[in-house]
Each structure stands twice: as C-alpha cells, then as structure tokens.
C-alpha cells in the first residue's frame, strides 16, 4: 500500500505525447516515478566526487576482468548499489533517488569505456610480439590512448541523443533489461520500499554466491555433453550464471527464441558440418568440448557476416524513428529559442553542443591518425569512416542494448565488422605498409568506444526515463565519467602489460587476440571470407522470414540482428538466457509484466556483477588468482536447477497472491448481491 510502485510501461501503453516513447496515438500517458513538474537536485558536489571515484575504480577492475576472462559486465547495477550504500551511510536522510541515478550514470561510463579499450588496444602489443613486419606497441602510448577513447566516447554519447527518442519509440517495444533492472534496484532502495528492497537483496545474495562458487572453481562456470563421430562433433552446453538467467527473465521468450535459433544453426548444423566434412580438422584426440570450440573459432564468423547485414538492415528499419527523433530535437530547440519551457524530462543537450562534440572527436582522431600514418588524405578518409561506422555501431549497440542489455551486447562482434571494413579500406589505400594494421586498430578502438558507450548510455537513459531524470543531466554526467576513466585506463593497461603481457595464459585477452588476427588477416590476406559470406546469406534468409511473418500478420517476429548474435556468441550464453526466459512462461506470467521476475532478475544481475568486479579487484591486489581446483560440474547442474526453481517459485507465488487479491473483492460483491434480496 505505502510502497513506491515499480514502473515499466506496458506494451499497449503509449508514453507522454511528444516524449521519447510516444507513439502518437493519444492514449493514456506514462508518468515516471518523479514527474516532470518536480525539480529535485540531481547533481551535487558529493555526487560528482563519488561518480569520478567509482568510474575510475570500475574502469580499472573491468579492464582486468575483460582481459582475463573475456567478459564485460555492465557496471550500472553495481554503481547503483555502491552509490546508494555510500550516500545513505553518510547522508541517510538527504539523498534523492535522482542523485543516485546521476552517480550510477557517470560511474558506469568507466566500465563502458574500458570495453572499447580492451577489445582493441592490447592487439597492438600482440602484433608487436608476433609479427616483425608490422608496427605495434612495446608500451602504452598514453596520449594516443586518451585521444582515441575520448573521441570514440564523445561520438557515442552524441549519437545516443537522437537514438534515445528513436529506440524508446520503437515497436515492438524494446526491453532494455539492465535499464529496467537498475530502476527496480534504485526504487527498491528508496525509503518505504522495504519488501521490494528485501526481494532485490535476497536475489543479489543468491547471484553473488553462485558467482563466487564458480570464480573459486568449486563448480564449473559451464557444463555440457557431446560426442565425436566420424570426425563430426556435436556439443551442447549451459552456463551456470545467475546474471544470464536474470537477463532471460527480462528479455522474455519472444526475443530469446531468436537467439536460440541462431545458436542452433551454428552449434547443431554448422559445427557438425564443417568438422564432418574436414573443413575444420579437430582431430580424434580432443574432447568434444575442445573440438567444438576449435570449430567455433571459425564458424563464429557466420555471426560476423550475419551481424554485418543485420546491422545495416536494423539501421535502415530505424530510419523513420531516427528522423522522428531528430525532428523532435529540432522542434524542442525551436521552442527553447522561442522562450517556451520544455518539460524537464525532455531536455537534451542542444544540437549545437552535439555537433561540437562530434567535430571535436573527428579533429582529435584525425590528428592522431595523421601523425601515425604520415598521410593526411588517408587520415581524413579514416576519420570520416570512423564517424560514419561509429554511428552505425552506436545504433546497432543501442538497439541490441534494448534486446539483451549491455553485459550481453555483442560489441565485440560489431567491432569485428568495423575492423574488417577499415582494414579492407587500408589495404586498398595503403597496401601492406607497416603502420596499416595499427591504423586499423586505432580506428576500431574509437568505433568500439562509441558502440560500448551507446549500449551503456541507452540503458542509463532508460533507467532515467522510468525514474523521471533529466536527460541533459545524465548526458553531462556521462561526459564527466568518460573523462575520469580515460585518464586512468592507459595506466592500467601499462601495469597489466608489464606484469603479465597480453595474449598470454595469465591475460588471454581473447577479443583483442581476435582483432589482431582479423586486422592482419585482411591486410595481409587469409580472412575466412567463406564463413562471412555464408553468414550474410543466412541473414538475408532471416530478413525474408521476418518480412513474411509481418506480411501474414502473425504475432511473431524474427529480428535478424538477434539471429546474428545467436550465431556469434557461445551456445552456453544463449541457452542460459533462453532458459531464464522460460521461467515466467511456465509460471503463467509474461516476463515484462511479472514484477517478481524483474526484481529477482535485477538482484541476480547485481549480485553477479558486484562479485565479479570485487573479485577482480582482489586478484589485482593479490597479484594472483585463487582457485579451489574442484570444478564440480554436477554441482553446477544442481545450482542452476535450484536457481531456476527458486525464480519460478517467486513468480508463481506472486501470481497466486494477485489472483487471490482479484478474487476476494469479487466474492464480497457476490455475497452482497445475494444478501440484498433477503433484506
């Protein structure tokens, strides 16, 4: 009764007319938690100081985690929890919900920017060690690193302003799972939301405990089964991850089944085919898992080709929404010049400021590339390519953030496509020059930073949209967080490079190793174009299928980009997301309508993310990892089944309580109707 409602606009509801979710039909308006008529303090000195500190901390820990394990976990949820805990510890009665949201917006930018760095810059060390014919890095170039990260990040932030209006207005409605979960966590932390806070806390403890068990190698992070027969390999796998189960509950079965279709095409069709026909020789002495992943290193280029086609098609499909967003921004600017007061929740950075950010980014990138290549024309062409491809990357990453969230966003796949395009351009213009590979990786770093910032920013802006934050405030806080993180990331990379090196057993840097192989492969020859073309053809087939579903007015869709992501990312990730998406279905509730599922999902994601980051900090501090060395897959099976059962019970219990609450008034009315004639 007294608790604050946990808000999420339903599929059939329109949002505020003229706002970033308006479908223009004039239905009831969605009202955020803090209405536009209120103007609470969102930015304070303490919020700025705390956000800078958290951005630096999360950037440093995320760098190690990504290079060590090849994963990147969105820091929005951990930043929210840290902000609430620290601010309420010192100012228990003087912290507003939107102040916490401003802190998490800025702090999470550190992790997002780190993603762009670790996917590309370590590749410069790897090519220096492995190829004498190309120029790489023997040490971190501090100035170049800061310039590349800031130029890409500022482009990403500027591009997401019109994307905010376009993607929030997109139909079918995008879930933005981490943005929604983050709003649930922040609302649950508000005074008076005790039951909700307890639900989030319980789920966070469960997620943290499960993550710690797998990090300590008491249980395996994945488990599966398969076989080798006549050279062909079949292997199926699940991930023991609370965060993936939570993501599945939020995105729902409708989206998850498209991911699963892509994964099935790769792991049950492509991998057995290429191993059985000898296109990929896996040998008989390997285990089914190792053989399957050896083949996957080739067949995941199917996903790269599919995402390239799907990305272009998705941006084409967003064209009307993007134009609507730009027109809305222009109209807002005209109203502001005329002296009309815009609603607080509709105030973005002005168009002039966005244009200045993009131009400043391009000028910075051009100066770095001109110094590297000693070719002004080539530097100008690469800068223009970075701006255009960066917009496509930001659009694709923002769209995928709406589908699967920031943590599961295939930014590495988008970066891989960008690397192929840029390296092909360099091969045409610069041939096999010694700096060509480095130039390709420089441009890819800026593009990756734009994409990762877009994915993170869209989640943060969606959180703010639900809570009632001012978009302009969030955008400025993002710039603050990016600036702080960009100063510390080069130092972190240098420390890690000096200690363990990149592409080693201590720091495998899997994405950067792949980028190095792709860049040198395109410029020097040897890229598996056959897989790329086959994936592109599969994407065309997926587009045709989706259009047929629309033409015949079926309730189903088959988004091509989601299909491409399913082809690209490991089966264990996709299967666990799909498993989580089925929990609300079997409990009799739609995933985005079951607040118990959303609360549990938010807690599970938060717990796993916090544990992963804190464990990374401990490992860096201690200088070595800690492992029990047990690796019990049986325990992983038990824990995953128990987790799914616990989540199912939570949603089922809420559905039962809702049903009883609906039946009780009806029973009272029937009793009153029966009693009236007697009187």
PDB file of N, CA and C in Angstrom, residues 112-154:
ATOM      1  N   UNK A 112      32.148   1.065 -19.376  1.00  0.00           N
ATOM      2  CA  UNK A 112      31.810   1.046 -20.801  1.00  0.00           C
ATOM      3  C   UNK A 112      33.001   1.474 -21.651  1.00  0.00           C
ATOM      4  N   UNK A 113      33.716   2.496 -21.213  1.00  0.00           N
ATOM      5  CA  UNK A 113      34.868   2.962 -21.972  1.00  0.00           C
ATOM      6  C   UNK A 113      35.985   1.920 -21.964  1.00  0.00           C
ATOM      7  N   UNK A 114      36.132   1.213 -20.844  1.00  0.00           N
ATOM      8  CA  UNK A 114      37.135   0.157 -20.759  1.00  0.00           C
ATOM      9  C   UNK A 114      36.887  -0.930 -21.799  1.00  0.00           C
ATOM     10  N   UNK A 115      35.625  -1.219 -22.059  1.00  0.00           N
ATOM     11  CA  UNK A 115      35.291  -2.242 -23.055  1.00  0.00           C
ATOM     12  C   UNK A 115      35.883  -1.907 -24.412  1.00  0.00           C
ATOM     13  N   UNK A 116      35.730  -0.642 -24.844  1.00  0.00           N
ATOM     14  CA  UNK A 116      36.316  -0.241 -26.116  1.00  0.00           C
ATOM     15  C   UNK A 116      37.827  -0.373 -26.139  1.00  0.00           C
ATOM     16  N   UNK A 117      38.471  -0.134 -24.978  1.00  0.00           N
ATOM     17  CA  UNK A 117      39.932  -0.204 -24.906  1.00  0.00           C
ATOM     18  C   UNK A 117      40.436  -1.639 -24.950  1.00  0.00           C
ATOM     19  N   UNK A 118      39.866  -2.521 -24.139  1.00  0.00           N
ATOM     20  CA  UNK A 118      40.415  -3.868 -24.017  1.00  0.00           C
ATOM     21  C   UNK A 118      40.120  -4.734 -25.234  1.00  0.00           C
ATOM     22  N   UNK A 119      39.119  -4.375 -26.030  1.00  0.00           N
ATOM     23  CA  UNK A 119      38.822  -5.151 -27.228  1.00  0.00           C
ATOM     24  C   UNK A 119      39.818  -4.879 -28.358  1.00  0.00           C
ATOM     25  N   UNK A 120      40.539  -3.758 -28.292  1.00  0.00           N
ATOM     26  CA  UNK A 120      41.349  -3.359 -29.445  1.00  0.00           C
ATOM     27  C   UNK A 120      42.807  -3.046 -29.102  1.00  0.00           C
ATOM     28  N   UNK A 121      43.058  -2.239 -28.078  1.00  0.00           N
ATOM     29  CA  UNK A 121      44.414  -1.747 -27.835  1.00  0.00           C
ATOM     30  C   UNK A 121      45.418  -2.847 -27.468  1.00  0.00           C
ATOM     31  N   UNK A 122      45.059  -3.876 -26.687  1.00  0.00           N
ATOM     32  CA  UNK A 122      46.039  -4.945 -26.445  1.00  0.00           C
ATOM     33  C   UNK A 122      46.482  -5.653 -27.720  1.00  0.00           C
ATOM     34  N   UNK A 123      45.666  -5.580 -28.779  1.00  0.00           N
ATOM     35  CA  UNK A 123      46.065  -6.189 -30.055  1.00  0.00           C
ATOM     36  C   UNK A 123      47.332  -5.546 -30.598  1.00  0.00           C
ATOM     37  N   UNK A 124      47.582  -4.278 -30.252  1.00  0.00           N
ATOM     38  CA  UNK A 124      48.796  -3.603 -30.703  1.00  0.00           C
ATOM     39  C   UNK A 124      50.037  -4.222 -30.074  1.00  0.00           C
ATOM     40  N   UNK A 125      49.933  -4.691 -28.840  1.00  0.00           N
ATOM     41  CA  UNK A 125      51.035  -5.407 -28.197  1.00  0.00           C
ATOM     42  C   UNK A 125      51.213  -6.784 -28.831  1.00  0.00           C
ATOM     43  N   UNK A 126      50.085  -7.424 -29.151  1.00  0.00           N
ATOM     44  CA  UNK A 126      50.141  -8.782 -29.699  1.00  0.00           C
ATOM     45  C   UNK A 126      50.798  -8.791 -31.073  1.00  0.00           C
ATOM     46  N   UNK A 127      50.468  -7.823 -31.944  1.00  0.00           N
ATOM     47  CA  UNK A 127      51.088  -7.804 -33.274  1.00  0.00           C
ATOM     48  C   UNK A 127      52.560  -7.410 -33.178  1.00  0.00           C
ATOM     49  N   UNK A 128      52.937  -6.628 -32.185  1.00  0.00           N
ATOM     50  CA  UNK A 128      54.343  -6.270 -31.993  1.00  0.00           C
ATOM     51  C   UNK A 128      55.162  -7.496 -31.634  1.00  0.00           C
ATOM     52  N   UNK A 129      54.565  -8.394 -30.826  1.00  0.00           N
ATOM     53  CA  UNK A 129      55.279  -9.598 -30.392  1.00  0.00           C
ATOM     54  C   UNK A 129      55.306 -10.684 -31.462  1.00  0.00           C
ATOM     55  N   UNK A 130      54.252 -10.729 -32.295  1.00  0.00           N
ATOM     56  CA  UNK A 130      54.087 -11.867 -33.196  1.00  0.00           C
ATOM     57  C   UNK A 130      54.479 -11.610 -34.643  1.00  0.00           C
ATOM     58  N   UNK A 131      54.634 -10.347 -35.040  1.00  0.00           N
ATOM     59  CA  UNK A 131      54.881 -10.061 -36.453  1.00  0.00           C
ATOM     60  C   UNK A 131      55.918  -8.943 -36.570  1.00  0.00           C
ATOM     61  N   UNK A 132      57.061  -9.263 -37.156  1.00  0.00           N
ATOM     62  CA  UNK A 132      58.129  -8.271 -37.303  1.00  0.00           C
ATOM     63  C   UNK A 132      57.868  -7.298 -38.451  1.00  0.00           C
ATOM     64  N   UNK A 133      56.887  -7.613 -39.294  1.00  0.00           N
ATOM     65  CA  UNK A 133      56.636  -6.787 -40.474  1.00  0.00           C
ATOM     66  C   UNK A 133      55.675  -5.634 -40.211  1.00  0.00           C
ATOM     67  N   UNK A 134      55.072  -5.584 -39.021  1.00  0.00           N
ATOM     68  CA  UNK A 134      54.111  -4.524 -38.716  1.00  0.00           C
ATOM     69  C   UNK A 134      54.547  -3.807 -37.443  1.00  0.00           C
ATOM     70  N   UNK A 135      54.124  -2.562 -37.355  1.00  0.00           N
ATOM     71  CA  UNK A 135      54.461  -1.749 -36.189  1.00  0.00           C
ATOM     72  C   UNK A 135      53.332  -1.822 -35.168  1.00  0.00           C
ATOM     73  N   UNK A 136      53.680  -2.235 -33.957  1.00  0.00           N
ATOM     74  CA  UNK A 136      52.718  -2.263 -32.862  1.00  0.00           C
ATOM     75  C   UNK A 136      53.201  -1.419 -31.704  1.00  0.00           C
ATOM     76  N   UNK A 137      52.854  -1.853 -30.505  1.00  0.00           N
ATOM     77  CA  UNK A 137      53.244  -1.134 -29.295  1.00  0.00           C
ATOM     78  C   UNK A 137      54.153  -2.008 -28.440  1.00  0.00           C
ATOM     79  N   UNK A 138      55.220  -1.411 -27.934  1.00  0.00           N
ATOM     80  CA  UNK A 138      56.006  -2.059 -26.894  1.00  0.00           C
ATOM     81  C   UNK A 138      55.621  -1.540 -25.523  1.00  0.00           C
ATOM     82  N   UNK A 139      54.966  -0.402 -25.522  1.00  0.00           N
ATOM     83  CA  UNK A 139      54.432   0.202 -24.305  1.00  0.00           C
ATOM     84  C   UNK A 139      53.193   1.006 -24.686  1.00  0.00           C
ATOM     85  N   UNK A 140      52.385   1.345 -23.698  1.00  0.00           N
ATOM     86  CA  UNK A 140      51.174   2.116 -23.956  1.00  0.00           C
ATOM     87  C   UNK A 140      51.538   3.539 -24.362  1.00  0.00           C
ATOM     88  N   UNK A 141      50.947   4.008 -25.439  1.00  0.00           N
ATOM     89  CA  UNK A 141      51.089   5.395 -25.864  1.00  0.00           C
ATOM     90  C   UNK A 141      49.979   6.192 -25.179  1.00  0.00           C
ATOM     91  N   UNK A 142      50.342   6.872 -24.102  1.00  0.00           N
ATOM     92  CA  UNK A 142      49.334   7.481 -23.231  1.00  0.00           C
ATOM     93  C   UNK A 142      48.479   8.497 -23.994  1.00  0.00           C
ATOM     94  N   UNK A 143      49.101   9.415 -24.691  1.00  0.00           N
ATOM     95  CA  UNK A 143      48.352  10.455 -25.387  1.00  0.00           C
ATOM     96  C   UNK A 143      47.428   9.887 -26.445  1.00  0.00           C
ATOM     97  N   UNK A 144      47.929   8.930 -27.250  1.00  0.00           N
ATOM     98  CA  UNK A 144      47.089   8.321 -28.281  1.00  0.00           C
ATOM     99  C   UNK A 144      45.905   7.591 -27.662  1.00  0.00           C
ATOM    100  N   UNK A 145      46.151   6.884 -26.555  1.00  0.00           N
ATOM    101  CA  UNK A 145      45.082   6.120 -25.917  1.00  0.00           C
ATOM    102  C   UNK A 145      43.979   7.038 -25.415  1.00  0.00           C
ATOM    103  N   UNK A 146      44.347   8.096 -24.718  1.00  0.00           N
ATOM    104  CA  UNK A 146      43.345   9.041 -24.214  1.00  0.00           C
ATOM    105  C   UNK A 146      42.571   9.662 -25.371  1.00  0.00           C
ATOM    106  N   UNK A 147      43.282  10.052 -26.422  1.00  0.00           N
ATOM    107  CA  UNK A 147      42.628  10.692 -27.572  1.00  0.00           C
ATOM    108  C   UNK A 147      41.651   9.737 -28.257  1.00  0.00           C
ATOM    109  N   UNK A 148      42.051   8.487 -28.458  1.00  0.00           N
ATOM    110  CA  UNK A 148      41.183   7.517 -29.117  1.00  0.00           C
ATOM    111  C   UNK A 148      39.936   7.234 -28.291  1.00  0.00           C
ATOM    112  N   UNK A 149      40.123   7.038 -26.989  1.00  0.00           N
ATOM    113  CA  UNK A 149      38.987   6.720 -26.131  1.00  0.00           C
ATOM    114  C   UNK A 149      38.017   7.887 -26.033  1.00  0.00           C
ATOM    115  N   UNK A 150      38.536   9.090 -25.862  1.00  0.00           N
ATOM    116  CA  UNK A 150      37.654  10.255 -25.737  1.00  0.00           C
ATOM    117  C   UNK A 150      36.934  10.550 -27.049  1.00  0.00           C
ATOM    118  N   UNK A 151      37.634  10.429 -28.177  1.00  0.00           N
ATOM    119  CA  UNK A 151      36.980  10.718 -29.457  1.00  0.00           C
ATOM    120  C   UNK A 151      35.837   9.735 -29.714  1.00  0.00           C
ATOM    121  N   UNK A 152      36.070   8.449 -29.463  1.00  0.00           N
ATOM    122  CA  UNK A 152      35.005   7.468 -29.653  1.00  0.00           C
ATOM    123  C   UNK A 152      33.871   7.640 -28.673  1.00  0.00           C
ATOM    124  N   UNK A 153      34.204   7.900 -27.403  1.00  0.00           N
ATOM    125  CA  UNK A 153      33.169   8.029 -26.382  1.00  0.00           C
ATOM    126  C   UNK A 153      32.286   9.243 -26.623  1.00  0.00           C
ATOM    127  N   UNK A 154      32.879  10.370 -26.984  1.00  0.00           N
ATOM    128  CA  UNK A 154      32.083  11.573 -27.231  1.00  0.00           C
ATOM    129  C   UNK A 154      31.169  11.390 -28.441  1.00  0.00           C
TER     130      UNK A 154
END
